[in-house]
């Protein structure tokens, strides 16, 4: 029995190797905020969405498969949530019996398994009930198949068989075990045997030719002997206990998978409710193949910012189709970082099959998402900081592949502008030539300007918008890099209009 | 170790008269218990420690304390090393060693049991394992394209041994006893506090019934509840009682087990036992250097000769690298060479810049080359020295400075008295305990003596003047990043470092320049 709600033909990997840069992504894209909203207070959901969001899909069909399931889920939110809580109950049952697993002997395993299988029976029946009642309301491939599986596999005959064996496995007539001589003559290959039918009468048995046999009776105070004999008994039932233990676990792992896979969709439901309540737009993105160069969206906003402020937030419209390099320059506090984050978040959300925070969104999937942000908190001296930046870049170079998406935020500024620009140029060019898409927020004028001067069709230049007079719209619009980054805006704001030393910048 | 008497029949079969995989001539065979004096200074003790780690049972250290005297002896080992690297026999030899080890464990174990029948059974297993091991190795080596004289001779020996009557009759005896025991299958009926043992009579498998009934639950991997019962090798009295009953049910099979042990008490061959130990010298060393290769460093076969034109490309200090690699710290490689009249590398420059490391690299290179081992670097030419002397700064109590200077001088005099023109001397920061003028004067005198002896020498010093004493001296300097002398490169070079811009040189170090990045990221 398979759940297969997250992948068409395999289980959800609960603990996949997460991207090596998970801590950086989490920090740079404020992922904790996103996960918090999706979790809605359920730690299990938090864990699952964290994994699912970070363990990106790269196959366009696989993304569409999840999008379909999620659409179904959005239409039948109540049924999805009740399936989820049913799956959660299975764990409470298992926990009650967990103490058995402390004593790992075949005898105890046998008992625990039989108890568990009994308890699961009720849950499985209720599960089938849901399938019977709501099955027809779902259309996606994933849900349709799941419900069909439930109806087919969970027939009544199952548990009748179970009870039958439970009775036999008490061994009231004694246990017959065969063995051979293993290493050092110790018994080996213990096999539980079904005794021959004893149809003879007791008189016949007494006079029948009996094969030679030797018997041993424990001394009543021989405790070591009693343990040894019980050990022998354990060896006899080992195979049977293993089979039953595994059967119980198979059922449990089915519930585990059901719970984990539904948890992802429950997380999506939570976020969806949150955003739609606020009136923020969401849409299902259109994923394109990794080797395409597509990036076009309207109304894309930073979902994490929206989750932390009361009002709706500004969205951006950008058409970067066909571009490999996007350079973002412009005013401080003008929304550059927010924009960069919204690009990264949308990419992750798209590649886990979610909706994205935008009115429309179309982009190629990437082979990996990488962030290289200026680290403010670095306490070391300047040279050490530059070192640290390059060392991080080197770590990325070890892992990045063509068709990746790379986000730089004010990188390589820890040295002087000329040298920093040269490093940024070299790195960006190398990445571009290796088919890696780069979004680069920068103040390095020589770098940005140099790229712009090349008039390349591959590069797009965006600027944080500033209206005449200095007001910021927090929008990012096409525009070539300018020499200053409106530091004087801040300067004026802080020091006032007539401040000495600031006059040189003032142009109105 | 006692060796077996060799049967007359075997002598003919082993005419190749193989004796040792480490020494081609029996008379060249030396094992030395005491540690050579240069070991701590050159950190060779750490290297040998790491090489022999986990191989205590073979007692390999005495091999590493005994360098070889002739080029031919060195070649004998090079050939073996190269065969092991080239021909896929290393795995066979590892398997051989592992089995021999298991066999010894079996023998040890066999002595520890309380019940006689169990002792006999383990002894039988040990003998069986020994036969399998020898046969398997003979089979594995058969047809292997071996070139090394040592390995070829060993193969011939082994081939003869395995074909010999004494070996074949041992194999036959083992098989017959084992086959007898393997046919035994008994049944135990357990009821309450008693049990009965009798022969198995074809009763059906009930586990299979149950397993089949639950087959349909099966999906994917779940916990394996197969409890492992390997708790004790010993038998408890219940198990012993079961075996006792079995012995009564099958008396003939158990009698033959008993007899086997008395008949084959000494079954091991001495030459094979020696080979098992000695081949570990090679295996241990190759395993040791694999860590360097895996970290991207080179290991090469040095060309050892009587020429003092020595050379090393991309050399590094094994002992330092073995510490840095697990920390993922970069290992800096250095080149050095001496040619023509050059004899002395004078290494100066800032502290912590890799000077001592270079001196150690030089020393290790020469010592390991004389052991017949591969060394650090992409290419190496070494001198077949007769003795290697080191004089490294010793940490000393600050209050006995005068004593220290005297002690320094005494030690150096002793070295110079013992040295011949074929010796190597490595001096590290001598005379740091006196005023500069004194140090210069003393050093010049010592260097003069070294030059007169025509010794190969590495001299690490803070005295720049020593670098230009004559045509015999070559100056090497530990380099720094030009714009930031605080950053050490650990490179030691013949010429001053070039003037790369600060940022780019750091970028280069992190391999993130345009060219480097393009190379690193596959297209």
JSON list of C-alpha atoms in Angstrom, two decimals, chain B residues 252-413:
[
{"chain": "B", "resi": 252, "resn": "UNK", "atom": "CA", "xyz": [31.03, -41.98, 14.61]},
{"chain": "B", "resi": 253, "resn": "UNK", "atom": "CA", "xyz": [31.01, -38.36, 13.38]},
{"chain": "B", "resi": 254, "resn": "UNK", "atom": "CA", "xyz": [32.05, -37.02, 16.76]},
{"chain": "B", "resi": 255, "resn": "UNK", "atom": "CA", "xyz": [34.86, -39.57, 17.19]},
{"chain": "B", "resi": 256, "resn": "UNK", "atom": "CA", "xyz": [36.51, -38.42, 13.94]},
{"chain": "B", "resi": 257, "resn": "UNK", "atom": "CA", "xyz": [36.36, -34.82, 15.04]},
{"chain": "B", "resi": 258, "resn": "UNK", "atom": "CA", "xyz": [38.27, -35.79, 18.17]},
{"chain": "B", "resi": 259, "resn": "UNK", "atom": "CA", "xyz": [40.97, -37.61, 16.23]},
{"chain": "B", "resi": 260, "resn": "UNK", "atom": "CA", "xyz": [41.61, -34.80, 13.77]},
{"chain": "B", "resi": 261, "resn": "UNK", "atom": "CA", "xyz": [43.10, -32.56, 16.38]},
{"chain": "B", "resi": 262, "resn": "UNK", "atom": "CA", "xyz": [45.66, -35.03, 17.61]},
{"chain": "B", "resi": 263, "resn": "UNK", "atom": "CA", "xyz": [46.73, -35.88, 14.09]},
{"chain": "B", "resi": 264, "resn": "UNK", "atom": "CA", "xyz": [47.23, -32.33, 12.80]},
{"chain": "B", "resi": 265, "resn": "UNK", "atom": "CA", "xyz": [48.45, -30.36, 15.78]},
{"chain": "B", "resi": 266, "resn": "UNK", "atom": "CA", "xyz": [51.06, -28.34, 13.78]},
{"chain": "B", "resi": 267, "resn": "UNK", "atom": "CA", "xyz": [49.56, -27.60, 10.42]},
{"chain": "B", "resi": 268, "resn": "UNK", "atom": "CA", "xyz": [50.98, -24.14, 9.57]},
{"chain": "B", "resi": 269, "resn": "UNK", "atom": "CA", "xyz": [53.90, -23.56, 7.18]},
{"chain": "B", "resi": 270, "resn": "UNK", "atom": "CA", "xyz": [56.69, -21.28, 8.44]},
{"chain": "B", "resi": 271, "resn": "UNK", "atom": "CA", "xyz": [57.42, -19.44, 5.19]},
{"chain": "B", "resi": 272, "resn": "UNK", "atom": "CA", "xyz": [53.79, -18.58, 4.68]},
{"chain": "B", "resi": 273, "resn": "UNK", "atom": "CA", "xyz": [53.56, -17.36, 8.24]},
{"chain": "B", "resi": 274, "resn": "UNK", "atom": "CA", "xyz": [56.52, -15.06, 7.67]},
{"chain": "B", "resi": 275, "resn": "UNK", "atom": "CA", "xyz": [55.09, -13.81, 4.40]},
{"chain": "B", "resi": 276, "resn": "UNK", "atom": "CA", "xyz": [51.83, -13.00, 6.15]},
{"chain": "B", "resi": 277, "resn": "UNK", "atom": "CA", "xyz": [53.72, -10.69, 8.48]},
{"chain": "B", "resi": 278, "resn": "UNK", "atom": "CA", "xyz": [56.15, -9.14, 6.01]},
{"chain": "B", "resi": 279, "resn": "UNK", "atom": "CA", "xyz": [53.67, -8.34, 3.25]},
{"chain": "B", "resi": 280, "resn": "UNK", "atom": "CA", "xyz": [51.94, -6.13, 5.78]},
{"chain": "B", "resi": 281, "resn": "UNK", "atom": "CA", "xyz": [54.89, -3.75, 5.47]},
{"chain": "B", "resi": 282, "resn": "UNK", "atom": "CA", "xyz": [53.74, -3.02, 1.94]},
{"chain": "B", "resi": 283, "resn": "UNK", "atom": "CA", "xyz": [50.04, -3.11, 2.59]},
{"chain": "B", "resi": 284, "resn": "UNK", "atom": "CA", "xyz": [50.29, -0.85, 5.61]},
{"chain": "B", "resi": 285, "resn": "UNK", "atom": "CA", "xyz": [52.40, 1.64, 3.72]},
{"chain": "B", "resi": 286, "resn": "UNK", "atom": "CA", "xyz": [50.14, 1.70, 0.67]},
{"chain": "B", "resi": 287, "resn": "UNK", "atom": "CA", "xyz": [47.10, 2.14, 2.87]},
{"chain": "B", "resi": 288, "resn": "UNK", "atom": "CA", "xyz": [48.90, 4.96, 4.58]},
{"chain": "B", "resi": 289, "resn": "UNK", "atom": "CA", "xyz": [49.79, 6.88, 1.42]},
{"chain": "B", "resi": 290, "resn": "UNK", "atom": "CA", "xyz": [46.32, 6.33, -0.05]},
{"chain": "B", "resi": 291, "resn": "UNK", "atom": "CA", "xyz": [45.04, 9.06, 2.26]},
{"chain": "B", "resi": 292, "resn": "UNK", "atom": "CA", "xyz": [47.38, 11.53, 0.57]},
{"chain": "B", "resi": 293, "resn": "UNK", "atom": "CA", "xyz": [46.37, 10.49, -2.89]},
{"chain": "B", "resi": 294, "resn": "UNK", "atom": "CA", "xyz": [42.71, 10.71, -1.96]},
{"chain": "B", "resi": 295, "resn": "UNK", "atom": "CA", "xyz": [43.34, 14.26, -0.78]},
{"chain": "B", "resi": 296, "resn": "UNK", "atom": "CA", "xyz": [44.79, 15.11, -4.18]},
{"chain": "B", "resi": 297, "resn": "UNK", "atom": "CA", "xyz": [48.45, 14.91, -3.18]},
{"chain": "B", "resi": 298, "resn": "UNK", "atom": "CA", "xyz": [51.00, 12.96, -5.12]},
{"chain": "B", "resi": 299, "resn": "UNK", "atom": "CA", "xyz": [53.09, 10.02, -4.09]},
{"chain": "B", "resi": 300, "resn": "UNK", "atom": "CA", "xyz": [55.93, 8.79, -6.31]},
{"chain": "B", "resi": 301, "resn": "UNK", "atom": "CA", "xyz": [58.77, 6.32, -6.55]},
{"chain": "B", "resi": 302, "resn": "UNK", "atom": "CA", "xyz": [62.02, 8.12, -5.91]},
{"chain": "B", "resi": 303, "resn": "UNK", "atom": "CA", "xyz": [64.96, 7.56, -8.17]},
{"chain": "B", "resi": 304, "resn": "UNK", "atom": "CA", "xyz": [67.60, 6.64, -5.60]},
{"chain": "B", "resi": 305, "resn": "UNK", "atom": "CA", "xyz": [71.21, 6.97, -6.70]},
{"chain": "B", "resi": 306, "resn": "UNK", "atom": "CA", "xyz": [74.72, 7.86, -5.61]},
{"chain": "B", "resi": 307, "resn": "UNK", "atom": "CA", "xyz": [74.34, 11.32, -7.12]},
{"chain": "B", "resi": 308, "resn": "UNK", "atom": "CA", "xyz": [73.99, 14.33, -4.89]},
{"chain": "B", "resi": 309, "resn": "UNK", "atom": "CA", "xyz": [71.85, 16.10, -7.47]},
{"chain": "B", "resi": 310, "resn": "UNK", "atom": "CA", "xyz": [68.68, 15.57, -5.49]},
{"chain": "B", "resi": 311, "resn": "UNK", "atom": "CA", "xyz": [65.26, 16.86, -6.45]},
{"chain": "B", "resi": 312, "resn": "UNK", "atom": "CA", "xyz": [61.70, 16.89, -5.25]},
{"chain": "B", "resi": 313, "resn": "UNK", "atom": "CA", "xyz": [58.64, 18.26, -6.99]},
{"chain": "B", "resi": 314, "resn": "UNK", "atom": "CA", "xyz": [55.44, 18.93, -5.04]},
{"chain": "B", "resi": 315, "resn": "UNK", "atom": "CA", "xyz": [56.89, 17.45, -1.90]},
{"chain": "B", "resi": 316, "resn": "UNK", "atom": "CA", "xyz": [55.23, 17.74, 1.49]},
{"chain": "B", "resi": 317, "resn": "UNK", "atom": "CA", "xyz": [55.61, 16.59, 5.05]},
{"chain": "B", "resi": 318, "resn": "UNK", "atom": "CA", "xyz": [53.73, 13.29, 5.52]},
{"chain": "B", "resi": 319, "resn": "UNK", "atom": "CA", "xyz": [53.41, 13.80, 9.25]},
{"chain": "B", "resi": 320, "resn": "UNK", "atom": "CA", "xyz": [51.94, 17.29, 8.82]},
{"chain": "B", "resi": 321, "resn": "UNK", "atom": "CA", "xyz": [49.67, 16.23, 5.96]},
{"chain": "B", "resi": 322, "resn": "UNK", "atom": "CA", "xyz": [48.25, 13.36, 7.98]},
{"chain": "B", "resi": 323, "resn": "UNK", "atom": "CA", "xyz": [47.12, 15.93, 10.55]},
{"chain": "B", "resi": 324, "resn": "UNK", "atom": "CA", "xyz": [45.84, 18.51, 8.07]},
{"chain": "B", "resi": 325, "resn": "UNK", "atom": "CA", "xyz": [43.84, 16.24, 5.81]},
{"chain": "B", "resi": 326, "resn": "UNK", "atom": "CA", "xyz": [41.26, 15.18, 8.40]},
{"chain": "B", "resi": 327, "resn": "UNK", "atom": "CA", "xyz": [40.73, 18.86, 9.23]},
{"chain": "B", "resi": 328, "resn": "UNK", "atom": "CA", "xyz": [40.28, 19.59, 5.54]},
{"chain": "B", "resi": 329, "resn": "UNK", "atom": "CA", "xyz": [43.09, 22.10, 5.78]},
{"chain": "B", "resi": 330, "resn": "UNK", "atom": "CA", "xyz": [45.10, 22.64, 2.63]},
{"chain": "B", "resi": 331, "resn": "UNK", "atom": "CA", "xyz": [48.49, 20.99, 2.38]},
{"chain": "B", "resi": 332, "resn": "UNK", "atom": "CA", "xyz": [51.11, 23.17, 0.75]},
{"chain": "B", "resi": 333, "resn": "UNK", "atom": "CA", "xyz": [53.58, 21.44, -1.55]},
{"chain": "B", "resi": 334, "resn": "UNK", "atom": "CA", "xyz": [57.10, 22.61, -2.19]},
{"chain": "B", "resi": 335, "resn": "UNK", "atom": "CA", "xyz": [59.77, 22.00, -4.80]},
{"chain": "B", "resi": 336, "resn": "UNK", "atom": "CA", "xyz": [63.46, 21.87, -4.13]},
{"chain": "B", "resi": 337, "resn": "UNK", "atom": "CA", "xyz": [66.52, 20.68, -5.94]},
{"chain": "B", "resi": 338, "resn": "UNK", "atom": "CA", "xyz": [70.29, 20.74, -5.80]},
{"chain": "B", "resi": 339, "resn": "UNK", "atom": "CA", "xyz": [72.37, 20.54, -8.93]},
{"chain": "B", "resi": 340, "resn": "UNK", "atom": "CA", "xyz": [75.96, 20.92, -10.00]},
{"chain": "B", "resi": 341, "resn": "UNK", "atom": "CA", "xyz": [78.06, 21.93, -7.04]},
{"chain": "B", "resi": 342, "resn": "UNK", "atom": "CA", "xyz": [75.03, 22.76, -4.89]},
{"chain": "B", "resi": 343, "resn": "UNK", "atom": "CA", "xyz": [74.88, 20.82, -1.63]},
{"chain": "B", "resi": 344, "resn": "UNK", "atom": "CA", "xyz": [73.16, 22.93, 0.99]},
{"chain": "B", "resi": 345, "resn": "UNK", "atom": "CA", "xyz": [69.64, 24.33, 1.17]},
{"chain": "B", "resi": 346, "resn": "UNK", "atom": "CA", "xyz": [69.68, 27.37, 3.41]},
{"chain": "B", "resi": 347, "resn": "UNK", "atom": "CA", "xyz": [66.10, 28.08, 4.43]},
{"chain": "B", "resi": 348, "resn": "UNK", "atom": "CA", "xyz": [65.27, 31.48, 5.90]},
{"chain": "B", "resi": 349, "resn": "UNK", "atom": "CA", "xyz": [62.28, 33.77, 6.13]},
{"chain": "B", "resi": 350, "resn": "UNK", "atom": "CA", "xyz": [59.51, 34.56, 8.60]},
{"chain": "B", "resi": 351, "resn": "UNK", "atom": "CA", "xyz": [58.53, 32.20, 11.35]},
{"chain": "B", "resi": 352, "resn": "UNK", "atom": "CA", "xyz": [55.62, 29.82, 10.90]},
{"chain": "B", "resi": 353, "resn": "UNK", "atom": "CA", "xyz": [56.26, 30.01, 7.18]},
{"chain": "B", "resi": 354, "resn": "UNK", "atom": "CA", "xyz": [56.95, 26.36, 6.50]},
{"chain": "B", "resi": 355, "resn": "UNK", "atom": "CA", "xyz": [60.73, 26.31, 6.93]},
{"chain": "B", "resi": 356, "resn": "UNK", "atom": "CA", "xyz": [60.91, 23.45, 9.39]},
{"chain": "B", "resi": 357, "resn": "UNK", "atom": "CA", "xyz": [58.36, 21.59, 7.36]},
{"chain": "B", "resi": 358, "resn": "UNK", "atom": "CA", "xyz": [60.61, 21.85, 4.33]},
{"chain": "B", "resi": 359, "resn": "UNK", "atom": "CA", "xyz": [63.54, 20.52, 6.34]},
{"chain": "B", "resi": 360, "resn": "UNK", "atom": "CA", "xyz": [61.45, 17.60, 7.55]},
{"chain": "B", "resi": 361, "resn": "UNK", "atom": "CA", "xyz": [60.18, 16.95, 4.04]},
{"chain": "B", "resi": 362, "resn": "UNK", "atom": "CA", "xyz": [63.77, 16.68, 2.86]},
{"chain": "B", "resi": 363, "resn": "UNK", "atom": "CA", "xyz": [64.69, 14.30, 5.67]},
{"chain": "B", "resi": 364, "resn": "UNK", "atom": "CA", "xyz": [61.60, 12.10, 5.38]},
{"chain": "B", "resi": 365, "resn": "UNK", "atom": "CA", "xyz": [62.07, 11.91, 1.64]},
{"chain": "B", "resi": 366, "resn": "UNK", "atom": "CA", "xyz": [65.57, 10.54, 2.00]},
{"chain": "B", "resi": 367, "resn": "UNK", "atom": "CA", "xyz": [64.87, 8.20, 4.86]},
{"chain": "B", "resi": 368, "resn": "UNK", "atom": "CA", "xyz": [61.74, 6.68, 3.33]},
{"chain": "B", "resi": 369, "resn": "UNK", "atom": "CA", "xyz": [63.50, 6.33, -0.01]},
{"chain": "B", "resi": 370, "resn": "UNK", "atom": "CA", "xyz": [66.13, 4.22, 1.70]},
{"chain": "B", "resi": 371, "resn": "UNK", "atom": "CA", "xyz": [63.42, 1.97, 3.09]},
{"chain": "B", "resi": 372, "resn": "UNK", "atom": "CA", "xyz": [62.44, 1.25, -0.50]},
{"chain": "B", "resi": 373, "resn": "UNK", "atom": "CA", "xyz": [59.15, 3.08, -0.08]},
{"chain": "B", "resi": 374, "resn": "UNK", "atom": "CA", "xyz": [57.29, 5.57, -2.29]},
{"chain": "B", "resi": 375, "resn": "UNK", "atom": "CA", "xyz": [57.58, 9.17, -1.11]},
{"chain": "B", "resi": 376, "resn": "UNK", "atom": "CA", "xyz": [55.70, 12.46, -1.20]},
{"chain": "B", "resi": 377, "resn": "UNK", "atom": "CA", "xyz": [55.78, 14.39, -4.47]},
{"chain": "B", "resi": 378, "resn": "UNK", "atom": "CA", "xyz": [55.27, 14.07, -8.19]},
{"chain": "B", "resi": 379, "resn": "UNK", "atom": "CA", "xyz": [58.92, 13.39, -8.83]},
{"chain": "B", "resi": 380, "resn": "UNK", "atom": "CA", "xyz": [61.86, 12.70, -6.55]},
{"chain": "B", "resi": 381, "resn": "UNK", "atom": "CA", "xyz": [65.53, 11.96, -6.88]},
{"chain": "B", "resi": 382, "resn": "UNK", "atom": "CA", "xyz": [67.31, 11.03, -3.71]},
{"chain": "B", "resi": 383, "resn": "UNK", "atom": "CA", "xyz": [70.80, 10.26, -2.59]},
{"chain": "B", "resi": 384, "resn": "UNK", "atom": "CA", "xyz": [71.73, 6.87, -1.15]},
{"chain": "B", "resi": 385, "resn": "UNK", "atom": "CA", "xyz": [73.18, 8.28, 2.04]},
{"chain": "B", "resi": 386, "resn": "UNK", "atom": "CA", "xyz": [74.94, 6.26, 4.70]},
{"chain": "B", "resi": 387, "resn": "UNK", "atom": "CA", "xyz": [73.71, 8.17, 7.73]},
{"chain": "B", "resi": 388, "resn": "UNK", "atom": "CA", "xyz": [71.16, 10.90, 8.38]},
{"chain": "B", "resi": 389, "resn": "UNK", "atom": "CA", "xyz": [71.91, 13.33, 11.19]},
{"chain": "B", "resi": 390, "resn": "UNK", "atom": "CA", "xyz": [69.52, 15.88, 12.55]},
{"chain": "B", "resi": 391, "resn": "UNK", "atom": "CA", "xyz": [70.02, 18.71, 14.93]},
{"chain": "B", "resi": 392, "resn": "UNK", "atom": "CA", "xyz": [66.80, 20.38, 15.90]},
{"chain": "B", "resi": 393, "resn": "UNK", "atom": "CA", "xyz": [66.26, 23.06, 18.44]},
{"chain": "B", "resi": 394, "resn": "UNK", "atom": "CA", "xyz": [65.45, 21.45, 21.77]},
{"chain": "B", "resi": 395, "resn": "UNK", "atom": "CA", "xyz": [63.21, 23.15, 24.23]},
{"chain": "B", "resi": 396, "resn": "UNK", "atom": "CA", "xyz": [65.33, 23.97, 27.18]},
{"chain": "B", "resi": 397, "resn": "UNK", "atom": "CA", "xyz": [65.03, 25.56, 30.53]},
{"chain": "B", "resi": 398, "resn": "UNK", "atom": "CA", "xyz": [65.60, 29.29, 30.13]},
{"chain": "B", "resi": 399, "resn": "UNK", "atom": "CA", "xyz": [67.97, 29.39, 33.08]},
{"chain": "B", "resi": 400, "resn": "UNK", "atom": "CA", "xyz": [70.54, 27.09, 31.53]},
{"chain": "B", "resi": 401, "resn": "UNK", "atom": "CA", "xyz": [71.19, 29.01, 28.34]},
{"chain": "B", "resi": 402, "resn": "UNK", "atom": "CA", "xyz": [74.89, 28.67, 28.54]},
{"chain": "B", "resi": 403, "resn": "UNK", "atom": "CA", "xyz": [74.57, 24.95, 29.00]},
{"chain": "B", "resi": 404, "resn": "UNK", "atom": "CA", "xyz": [72.41, 24.84, 25.96]},
{"chain": "B", "resi": 405, "resn": "UNK", "atom": "CA", "xyz": [74.91, 26.53, 23.67]},
{"chain": "B", "resi": 406, "resn": "UNK", "atom": "CA", "xyz": [77.60, 24.20, 24.85]},
{"chain": "B", "resi": 407, "resn": "UNK", "atom": "CA", "xyz": [75.32, 21.29, 24.42]},
{"chain": "B", "resi": 408, "resn": "UNK", "atom": "CA", "xyz": [74.51, 22.43, 20.87]},
{"chain": "B", "resi": 409, "resn": "UNK", "atom": "CA", "xyz": [78.13, 22.63, 19.97]},
{"chain": "B", "resi": 410, "resn": "UNK", "atom": "CA", "xyz": [78.92, 19.28, 21.50]},
{"chain": "B", "resi": 411, "resn": "UNK", "atom": "CA", "xyz": [76.14, 17.61, 19.61]},
{"chain": "B", "resi": 412, "resn": "UNK", "atom": "CA", "xyz": [77.22, 19.14, 16.33]},
{"chain": "B", "resi": 413, "resn": "UNK", "atom": "CA", "xyz": [80.81, 18.14, 16.88]}
]
